[in-house]
Amino acid sequence: MFFSSEVEFVWSGERLSGAYLDWTFDSFFSADLIHGYDRNRDGKFDATETREIFDNAFANLRHYYYFTFIRQQSKRSNPAAVKEFSARQRNGTVSYRFYIDLSGYAPGELFLAVYDYTFFCDIRPGEQPVRLRYEPALVRPRFEVVENKDYPVYYDPLAPADDTTVHYSYRPGLKTYYPKEIRIHYDN
Amino acid sequence: MIIKPRFLCFCAVFLVTAVTVYSNPFMAPPPDDTQTTVSPRFMPAPVRPGSTDPVYNARQRSVREKLADAFRRFDETGDTGLLWGLLSVSFLYGLLHAAGPGHRKTILFSLYLARKAPVWEPAASGLLLSYLHGGSAVVLILVYRSVSGAISAHTSLAGVYMEGFSYILLILLSVYLVIRVIMELAGNRHGGDKKTTRLGAVLLSGLYPCPGAILVLILSVTLNMTGTGILSVLAMSTGMSLPVIATGYLAWFGRTGLFFSLRRQESRMLVLSSGIELIGYILLLVFSVYTAMPFIVSLFALLNV
């Protein structure tokens, strides 16, 4: 399956507080979700339907780090949980939106990448892959998308699809993947 | 021991009652998560996938979205011309899909490397394999189309079993064939044609559903176009058969060419024939074991819990 990803970084005052991730899915996965979870066929997902989608078609991503990888200098981490999950549908296409907390990261520079290291999902940037929401009087953030050759991720091309191991060091047999990272840098 | 056709048919029926492969990280239920309403399920690891190329993935993605558009446009207009367009895109998608990893190309290569066959047989086997592969998806979607929730969520669990057990049966079959050839070599006699076992291998290896066909059928069910979906899968299966048949003929021509060049050296031919047969079945065995190993290991781990 494949989906497009967009990230909206949000500042609270001078500090980066978090980011909303918007994922829009392909026609086939969308059709399955609509068929399975829009119970009343009203063209939208109500609270109960959204909860069902979260439980049955999203929650398992916690075992895959929600496909979200965060780096500050050489230190890499992943979101422990997500908040404000919502699902919507439009013209047969389903999108998810959820929030990850970035308030615990030091100000200055941060890298964020969205990718499926199991390679089951093909993740592409959306039409507006990065958005910034901030108060200009308080902070001046900038972003760029870079393929970082200094911090590759290694993957086993023949590992079972449920192998959730992320390889940060090379060993024979692994292939090298250079994730495209969103580089956010800001000063006050 | 002679494997009777009846036993192979039993295996085929057994496999048909299992379900499809779909290891979607979104859909698989968390096995140890107590914070959701989803109850844990008994799920071994799927078999190994093949590695994929980003360019190939991009092409598949593009064709697949065109196929989805074709379904929607045909649904809106009912234009017969659009139906032919839909079937053409389905054929192309099948061709592209089977050109990638899987779809039993290695199985067919091993078989036709190992054994002499009439010129039409690789084509027939390739077509049979592909239609069984697509047909399995049709049967399973017809069973699961009325379930609650996303169809793929329900099929993901049991589907791992179907592909896994199809490989285990291939392992057993190839072990039998290897032993039989070794016994023939040791007894210094050439065995009879093993058409039944070869046909059995084709049936066994084809009786698990194509994930690509599953996707197309899910879309067609959600659009209330199941009949069109089945036609699409038929076209897809025809497209899928081409890379599979090509692989079969690659082995067939290789073997035929080699033996043609040795046609005047009968004693060498007999030894070489058995040797190549043994290599072919060992290749089949090694490939099946390597591919199925994650499934087998995790199955034993689950059974020991």
Coordinates of C-alpha atoms in Angstrom, one line a residue:
Chain A
M1 CA 0.0 0.0 0.0
F2 CA 1.1 3.6 -0.2
F3 CA 0.2 6.9 1.3
S4 CA 1.3 10.5 1.2
S5 CA 2.5 12.3 4.4
E6 CA 2.5 15.9 5.4
V7 CA 3.8 17.4 8.6
E8 CA 2.6 20.5 10.4
F9 CA 5.0 21.7 13.1
V10 CA 3.4 23.7 15.8
W11 CA 5.1 26.2 18.1
S12 CA 3.8 27.3 21.5
G13 CA 5.3 30.7 22.1
E14 CA 9.1 30.3 21.5
R15 CA 9.2 26.5 21.9
L16 CA 8.4 23.8 19.4
S17 CA 5.5 21.9 21.0
G18 CA 4.7 19.2 18.5
A19 CA 3.7 18.2 15.1
Y20 CA 0.5 17.1 13.3
L21 CA 1.0 14.3 10.8
D22 CA -1.5 14.0 8.0
W23 CA -1.5 10.8 6.0
T24 CA -3.6 10.2 2.9
F25 CA -4.0 6.7 1.7
D26 CA -4.3 5.0 -1.7
S27 CA -7.7 4.1 -3.3
F28 CA -7.6 0.5 -2.3
F29 CA -6.9 0.9 1.4
S30 CA -9.3 3.8 1.6
A31 CA -12.1 1.8 0.0
D32 CA -11.5 -1.0 2.5
L33 CA -11.6 1.4 5.5
I34 CA -14.7 3.2 4.3
H35 CA -16.5 -0.1 3.6
G36 CA -15.5 -1.5 6.9
Y37 CA -15.9 1.4 9.3
D38 CA -18.3 4.0 7.8
R39 CA -21.1 1.9 9.3
N40 CA -23.9 4.4 8.6
R41 CA -22.6 5.2 5.1
D42 CA -22.9 9.0 5.8
G43 CA -19.6 9.8 4.1
K44 CA -17.8 10.6 7.4
F45 CA -16.4 8.9 10.4
D46 CA -18.1 9.7 13.7
A47 CA -16.5 9.3 17.1
T48 CA -17.4 5.6 17.4
E49 CA -16.3 4.8 13.9
T50 CA -13.0 6.8 14.5
R51 CA -12.4 4.8 17.6
E52 CA -12.9 1.6 15.7
I53 CA -10.4 2.7 13.0
F54 CA -7.9 3.7 15.7
D55 CA -8.2 0.3 17.4
N56 CA -8.2 -1.9 14.3
A57 CA -6.4 0.1 11.6
F58 CA -3.9 2.3 13.4
A59 CA -3.0 1.2 17.0
N60 CA -0.7 -1.5 15.8
L61 CA 1.7 1.1 14.4
R62 CA 3.0 1.7 17.9
H63 CA 5.0 -1.5 17.2
Y64 CA 6.5 0.3 14.2
Y65 CA 7.2 3.6 15.9
Y66 CA 4.3 5.2 14.0
F67 CA 6.8 5.2 11.1
T68 CA 8.2 8.5 12.6
F69 CA 11.8 9.0 13.4
I70 CA 13.2 12.0 15.2
R71 CA 16.9 13.0 15.4
Q72 CA 18.8 15.7 17.2
Q73 CA 22.5 15.5 16.2
S74 CA 23.3 11.8 16.5
K75 CA 20.6 10.9 19.0
R76 CA 17.6 9.2 17.5
S77 CA 14.2 8.6 19.0
N78 CA 10.6 7.9 18.2
P79 CA 7.2 9.1 19.5
A80 CA 6.0 7.0 22.5
A81 CA 2.4 7.8 21.7
V82 CA 0.1 9.9 19.6
K83 CA -2.7 12.2 20.5
E84 CA -5.8 13.7 18.8
F85 CA -6.2 10.9 16.3
S86 CA -8.8 11.6 13.7
A87 CA -9.9 9.9 10.4
R88 CA -11.7 11.6 7.5
Q89 CA -12.8 10.6 4.1
R90 CA -13.3 12.7 0.9
N91 CA -14.2 11.4 -2.5
G92 CA -13.3 7.9 -1.6
T93 CA -9.9 8.8 -0.1
V94 CA -9.2 8.3 3.6
S95 CA -6.8 10.5 5.7
Y96 CA -5.5 10.2 9.2
R97 CA -4.3 13.1 11.3
F98 CA -2.6 12.7 14.7
Y99 CA -0.3 14.7 17.0
I100 CA 3.1 13.8 18.3
D101 CA 4.7 15.7 21.2
L102 CA 8.0 17.3 20.5
S103 CA 8.1 19.6 23.6
G104 CA 10.8 17.5 25.2
Y105 CA 13.4 18.3 22.6
A106 CA 16.0 21.0 23.0
P107 CA 15.5 24.1 20.9
G108 CA 17.6 24.9 17.8
E109 CA 17.6 22.1 15.3
L110 CA 15.6 18.9 14.9
F111 CA 15.2 16.3 12.1
L112 CA 12.0 14.3 11.5
A113 CA 11.5 11.6 9.0
V114 CA 8.4 9.5 8.1
Y115 CA 9.2 6.1 6.5
D116 CA 8.3 2.4 6.8
Y117 CA 11.5 0.5 7.4
T118 CA 9.7 -2.8 6.7
F119 CA 9.0 -1.5 3.2
F120 CA 5.4 -2.7 3.2
C121 CA 4.2 0.9 2.8
D122 CA 5.5 3.2 0.2
I123 CA 5.4 6.7 1.8
R124 CA 5.5 9.8 -0.4
P125 CA 5.5 13.5 0.5
G126 CA 2.1 15.2 0.1
E127 CA 1.3 18.3 -1.9
Q128 CA 2.4 20.5 1.0
P129 CA 4.8 18.2 2.8
V130 CA 5.8 20.7 5.5
R131 CA 3.9 23.4 7.2
L132 CA 4.9 25.6 10.1
R133 CA 2.5 27.2 12.6
Y134 CA 4.2 29.8 14.8
E135 CA 4.0 33.4 16.1
P136 CA 6.4 35.4 13.9
A137 CA 7.0 37.9 16.7
L138 CA 8.3 35.2 18.9
V139 CA 10.2 32.7 16.7
R140 CA 11.6 32.4 13.2
P141 CA 11.7 28.8 12.1
R142 CA 12.9 27.5 8.8
F143 CA 12.8 24.1 7.2
E144 CA 14.4 22.1 4.4
V145 CA 14.1 18.5 3.3
V146 CA 17.4 16.7 3.1
E147 CA 18.6 13.2 2.3
N148 CA 21.0 12.7 5.2
K149 CA 24.0 10.6 4.1
D150 CA 25.6 10.9 7.6
Y151 CA 22.8 9.0 9.4
P152 CA 21.6 6.1 7.3
V153 CA 19.2 3.4 8.3
Y154 CA 20.0 -0.2 7.4
Y155 CA 17.4 -2.7 6.6
D156 CA 17.2 -6.5 6.0
P157 CA 15.6 -6.9 2.6
L158 CA 14.7 -10.5 3.4
A159 CA 13.4 -10.1 6.9
P160 CA 9.8 -11.2 7.6
A161 CA 7.3 -8.5 7.2
D162 CA 6.6 -8.5 11.0
D163 CA 10.3 -7.9 11.9
T164 CA 10.1 -4.5 13.6
T165 CA 13.9 -4.2 14.1
V166 CA 15.4 -0.9 13.1
H167 CA 19.1 -1.2 12.3
Y168 CA 21.3 1.8 12.9
S169 CA 24.6 0.0 12.4
Y170 CA 25.7 -2.0 9.4
R171 CA 26.2 -5.7 9.3
P172 CA 26.6 -8.0 6.2
G173 CA 23.4 -8.6 4.4
L174 CA 21.7 -5.4 5.3
K175 CA 21.0 -2.7 2.7
T176 CA 21.5 1.0 3.2
Y177 CA 18.6 3.5 3.2
Y178 CA 19.1 7.2 3.4
P179 CA 15.8 8.6 4.8
K180 CA 14.7 12.0 3.7
E181 CA 14.5 14.1 6.8
I182 CA 12.7 17.3 7.4
R183 CA 15.3 19.6 9.0
I184 CA 13.7 22.2 11.3
H185 CA 15.9 25.0 12.7
Y186 CA 14.8 28.0 14.6
D187 CA 15.9 30.7 16.9
N188 CA 14.0 33.1 19.0
Chain B
M1 CA 6.5 -44.2 -1.0
I2 CA 4.3 -43.0 -3.9
I3 CA 2.4 -39.8 -3.4
K4 CA -1.1 -40.5 -4.7
P5 CA -3.1 -37.9 -6.5
R6 CA -5.8 -38.2 -3.9
F7 CA -3.4 -37.1 -1.2
L8 CA -2.4 -34.1 -3.3
C9 CA -6.0 -33.2 -3.8
F10 CA -6.6 -33.4 -0.1
C11 CA -3.7 -31.0 0.4
A12 CA -5.2 -28.7 -2.2
V13 CA -8.6 -28.7 -0.4
F14 CA -7.0 -28.1 2.9
L15 CA -5.2 -25.1 1.6
V16 CA -8.3 -23.6 0.0
T17 CA -10.0 -23.6 3.4
A18 CA -7.3 -21.3 4.8
V19 CA -7.1 -17.6 4.1
T20 CA -5.0 -14.9 2.6
V21 CA -1.7 -13.2 3.1
Y22 CA -1.6 -9.6 4.2
S23 CA 1.0 -8.4 6.6
N24 CA -0.1 -4.8 6.8
P25 CA 1.4 -3.0 9.8
F26 CA -1.8 -1.0 10.1
M27 CA -4.1 -4.0 10.2
A28 CA -2.3 -6.7 12.2
P29 CA -3.7 -6.6 15.8
P30 CA -1.2 -5.9 18.5
P31 CA -0.4 -9.2 20.1
D32 CA 0.3 -7.9 23.6
D33 CA -1.6 -4.7 23.7
T34 CA -4.0 -4.5 26.6
Q35 CA -5.0 -0.9 26.0
T36 CA -7.2 -1.4 22.9
T37 CA -10.4 -3.3 22.4
V38 CA -8.8 -5.7 20.0
S39 CA -8.1 -9.1 21.5
P40 CA -4.8 -10.8 20.8
R41 CA -4.6 -13.4 18.0
F42 CA -2.4 -16.3 17.2
M43 CA -0.2 -15.0 14.4
P44 CA 3.1 -16.5 13.2
A45 CA 5.5 -14.5 11.1
P46 CA 4.8 -14.4 7.4
V47 CA 7.1 -16.0 4.9
R48 CA 10.0 -14.0 3.6
P49 CA 9.2 -11.4 1.0
G50 CA 11.4 -10.6 -2.0
S51 CA 13.3 -7.4 -2.1
T52 CA 11.8 -4.6 -4.2
D53 CA 13.0 -1.7 -6.3
P54 CA 11.7 1.8 -5.7
V55 CA 11.3 2.4 -9.5
Y56 CA 9.3 -0.8 -9.8
N57 CA 7.2 0.2 -6.7
A58 CA 6.5 3.5 -8.3
R59 CA 5.3 1.9 -11.6
Q60 CA 3.1 -0.5 -9.7
R61 CA 1.6 2.3 -7.7
S62 CA 0.8 4.3 -10.8
V63 CA -0.8 1.4 -12.6
R64 CA -2.8 0.5 -9.5
E65 CA -4.2 3.9 -9.1
K66 CA -5.2 3.9 -12.8
L67 CA -7.0 0.7 -12.2
A68 CA -8.9 2.2 -9.3
D69 CA -9.8 5.2 -11.5
A70 CA -11.0 2.7 -14.2
F71 CA -13.3 1.0 -11.7
R72 CA -14.8 4.3 -10.6
R73 CA -15.3 5.6 -14.1
F74 CA -16.9 2.3 -15.3
D75 CA -19.1 2.4 -12.2
E76 CA -20.3 5.9 -13.1
T77 CA -20.9 5.4 -16.8
G78 CA -21.3 1.7 -17.5
D79 CA -19.6 2.3 -20.8
T80 CA -18.4 -1.0 -22.4
G81 CA -15.4 0.7 -23.8
L82 CA -14.3 1.6 -20.3
L83 CA -14.7 -2.0 -19.2
W84 CA -12.2 -3.0 -21.9
G85 CA -9.9 -0.3 -20.7
L86 CA -10.3 -1.6 -17.1
L87 CA -9.4 -5.1 -18.2
S88 CA -6.4 -3.9 -20.2
V89 CA -5.1 -2.0 -17.2
S90 CA -5.8 -5.1 -15.1
F91 CA -3.7 -7.2 -17.5
L92 CA -0.9 -4.7 -17.3
Y93 CA -1.1 -4.6 -13.5
G94 CA -0.9 -8.4 -13.4
L95 CA 2.1 -8.5 -15.7
L96 CA 3.9 -5.8 -13.6
H97 CA 2.9 -7.5 -10.3
A98 CA 4.2 -10.9 -11.3
A99 CA 7.5 -9.4 -12.7
G100 CA 8.3 -8.6 -9.1
P101 CA 9.2 -10.9 -6.3
G102 CA 7.2 -14.1 -5.7
H103 CA 4.5 -15.7 -7.8
R104 CA 6.3 -19.0 -7.9
K105 CA 8.7 -18.2 -10.7
T106 CA 11.5 -20.0 -8.9
I107 CA 9.3 -23.0 -8.3
L108 CA 8.5 -23.4 -12.0
F109 CA 12.1 -22.8 -12.9
S110 CA 13.2 -25.6 -10.6
L111 CA 10.6 -28.0 -11.9
Y112 CA 11.4 -27.5 -15.6
L113 CA 15.1 -27.6 -14.9
A114 CA 14.6 -30.9 -13.1
R115 CA 12.4 -32.8 -15.5
K116 CA 11.8 -33.3 -19.2
A117 CA 8.4 -31.9 -20.3
P118 CA 6.5 -31.5 -23.6
V119 CA 6.9 -28.0 -25.1
W120 CA 3.4 -26.9 -24.2
E121 CA 3.7 -27.8 -20.5
P122 CA 5.5 -24.7 -19.1
A123 CA 2.8 -22.5 -20.7
A124 CA 0.0 -24.6 -19.3
S125 CA 1.6 -24.8 -15.9
G126 CA 2.2 -21.1 -15.8
L127 CA -1.4 -20.3 -16.8
L128 CA -2.8 -22.9 -14.3
L129 CA -0.6 -21.5 -11.5
S130 CA -1.6 -17.9 -12.2
Y131 CA -5.3 -18.7 -12.5
L132 CA -5.2 -20.7 -9.3
H133 CA -3.4 -17.8 -7.6
G134 CA -6.0 -15.3 -8.7
G135 CA -8.9 -17.7 -8.3
S136 CA -7.9 -18.3 -4.6
A137 CA -8.3 -14.6 -4.0
V138 CA -11.8 -14.6 -5.6
V139 CA -12.9 -17.6 -3.4
L140 CA -11.6 -15.9 -0.3
I141 CA -13.1 -12.6 -0.9
L142 CA -16.5 -14.2 -1.7
V143 CA -16.2 -15.8 1.8
Y144 CA -15.1 -12.6 3.6
R145 CA -17.0 -9.9 1.7
S146 CA -19.7 -9.6 4.3
V147 CA -17.6 -9.5 7.4
S148 CA -17.7 -6.6 9.8
G149 CA -14.8 -4.1 9.6
A150 CA -12.2 -3.8 7.0
I151 CA -12.0 -7.0 4.9
S152 CA -8.2 -6.9 4.8
A153 CA -8.1 -6.8 8.6
H154 CA -10.0 -10.1 8.7
T155 CA -8.0 -11.8 6.0
S156 CA -4.5 -10.8 7.3
L157 CA -4.4 -13.4 10.1
A158 CA -5.3 -16.6 8.4
G159 CA -3.6 -15.5 5.2
V160 CA -0.2 -15.9 6.7
Y161 CA -1.1 -19.5 7.4
M162 CA -2.1 -20.3 3.9
E163 CA 1.1 -19.1 2.3
G164 CA 3.2 -20.6 5.1
F165 CA 1.6 -24.1 4.8
S166 CA 1.8 -24.0 1.0
Y167 CA 5.5 -23.7 1.4
I168 CA 5.7 -26.4 4.0
L169 CA 3.9 -28.7 1.6
L170 CA 6.4 -27.7 -1.1
I171 CA 9.2 -28.6 1.3
L172 CA 7.7 -32.0 2.0
L173 CA 7.2 -32.6 -1.7
S174 CA 10.7 -31.6 -2.7
V175 CA 12.2 -33.7 0.1
Y176 CA 10.3 -36.7 -1.3
L177 CA 11.5 -35.9 -4.9
V178 CA 15.1 -35.5 -3.8
I179 CA 15.0 -38.8 -1.9
R180 CA 13.4 -40.5 -4.9
V181 CA 16.1 -39.3 -7.3
I182 CA 18.9 -40.3 -4.9
M183 CA 17.4 -43.7 -4.6
E184 CA 17.2 -44.0 -8.4
L185 CA 20.8 -42.9 -8.7
A186 CA 21.9 -45.4 -6.1
G187 CA 19.8 -48.1 -7.7
N188 CA 21.4 -47.1 -11.1
R189 CA 18.0 -46.9 -12.8
H190 CA 16.1 -44.0 -14.3
G191 CA 12.7 -43.5 -12.8
G192 CA 9.5 -43.0 -14.7
D193 CA 8.0 -39.6 -15.5
K194 CA 6.7 -37.9 -12.3
K195 CA 3.9 -35.9 -14.0
T196 CA 1.6 -36.4 -11.0
T197 CA 4.0 -35.0 -8.5
R198 CA 5.0 -32.1 -10.8
L199 CA 1.4 -31.2 -11.3
G200 CA 0.8 -31.6 -7.6
A201 CA 3.6 -29.1 -7.0
V202 CA 2.0 -26.6 -9.3
L203 CA -1.3 -27.0 -7.6
L204 CA 0.1 -26.7 -4.2
S205 CA 2.2 -23.7 -4.9
G206 CA -0.6 -21.8 -6.6
L207 CA -3.3 -22.3 -4.0
Y208 CA -2.7 -19.2 -2.0
P209 CA -4.3 -15.8 -2.9
C210 CA -2.4 -13.1 -4.7
P211 CA -2.3 -10.0 -2.5
G212 CA -2.6 -7.8 -5.6
A213 CA -5.8 -9.6 -6.6
I214 CA -7.1 -9.3 -3.0
L215 CA -6.7 -5.5 -3.2
V216 CA -8.6 -5.3 -6.5
L217 CA -11.4 -7.5 -5.2
I218 CA -11.7 -5.5 -2.0
L219 CA -12.1 -2.3 -4.1
S220 CA -14.7 -4.0 -6.3
V221 CA -16.7 -5.3 -3.3
T222 CA -16.8 -1.9 -1.7
L223 CA -18.1 -0.4 -5.0
N224 CA -20.6 -3.3 -5.3
M225 CA -18.9 -4.4 -8.5
T226 CA -17.9 -7.9 -7.5
G227 CA -18.5 -9.3 -10.9
T228 CA -16.3 -6.7 -12.6
G229 CA -13.7 -7.4 -9.9
I230 CA -13.7 -11.1 -10.8
L231 CA -13.3 -10.2 -14.5
S232 CA -10.4 -7.9 -13.6
V233 CA -8.7 -10.6 -11.6
L234 CA -9.1 -13.0 -14.6
A235 CA -7.3 -10.4 -16.8
M236 CA -4.8 -9.8 -14.0
S237 CA -4.1 -13.5 -13.8
T238 CA -3.5 -13.7 -17.5
G239 CA -1.0 -10.9 -17.3
M240 CA 0.6 -12.5 -14.2
S241 CA 1.1 -15.7 -16.2
L242 CA 3.5 -14.2 -18.7
P243 CA 6.5 -13.7 -16.4
V244 CA 5.9 -17.1 -14.8
I245 CA 5.7 -18.8 -18.2
A246 CA 8.8 -17.0 -19.4
T247 CA 10.7 -18.4 -16.3
G248 CA 9.4 -21.9 -17.0
Y249 CA 10.6 -21.7 -20.6
L250 CA 14.0 -20.3 -19.5
A251 CA 14.5 -23.5 -17.6
W252 CA 12.9 -25.7 -20.3
F253 CA 15.0 -24.3 -23.1
G254 CA 18.2 -24.5 -21.0
R255 CA 17.6 -28.1 -20.2
T256 CA 16.4 -29.0 -23.7
G257 CA 19.4 -27.3 -25.3
L258 CA 21.8 -29.0 -23.0
F259 CA 20.4 -32.5 -23.8
F260 CA 20.2 -31.8 -27.5
S261 CA 23.9 -31.1 -27.5
L262 CA 24.5 -34.4 -25.7
R263 CA 22.1 -36.5 -27.7
R264 CA 24.7 -38.8 -29.1
Q265 CA 26.2 -39.6 -25.7
E266 CA 23.5 -41.7 -24.1
S267 CA 25.3 -42.8 -21.0
R268 CA 26.4 -39.3 -20.1
M269 CA 22.9 -38.1 -20.8
L270 CA 21.3 -40.5 -18.3
V271 CA 23.7 -39.4 -15.6
L272 CA 23.4 -35.8 -16.4
S273 CA 19.6 -36.1 -16.5
S274 CA 19.5 -37.5 -13.0
G275 CA 22.1 -34.9 -11.8
I276 CA 20.2 -32.0 -13.2
E277 CA 16.9 -33.4 -11.8
L278 CA 18.5 -33.6 -8.4
I279 CA 19.8 -30.1 -8.6
G280 CA 16.4 -28.8 -9.6
Y281 CA 14.7 -30.5 -6.7
I282 CA 17.4 -29.4 -4.3
L283 CA 17.0 -25.8 -5.5
L284 CA 13.2 -26.1 -4.9
L285 CA 13.8 -27.5 -1.4
V286 CA 16.4 -24.8 -0.5
F287 CA 14.3 -22.0 -1.8
S288 CA 11.2 -23.3 0.0
V289 CA 13.0 -23.7 3.3
Y290 CA 14.7 -20.3 3.1
T291 CA 11.4 -18.6 2.3
A292 CA 9.3 -20.4 4.8
M293 CA 11.8 -20.3 7.7
P294 CA 10.4 -17.2 9.5
F295 CA 6.9 -18.8 9.4
I296 CA 8.2 -22.2 10.6
V297 CA 10.3 -20.8 13.4
S298 CA 7.6 -18.5 14.7
L299 CA 5.0 -21.2 14.4
F300 CA 7.1 -23.5 16.6
A301 CA 7.6 -20.6 19.0
L302 CA 3.9 -20.0 19.2
L303 CA 3.1 -23.7 19.8
N304 CA 5.6 -23.8 22.6
V305 CA 3.9 -20.9 24.5

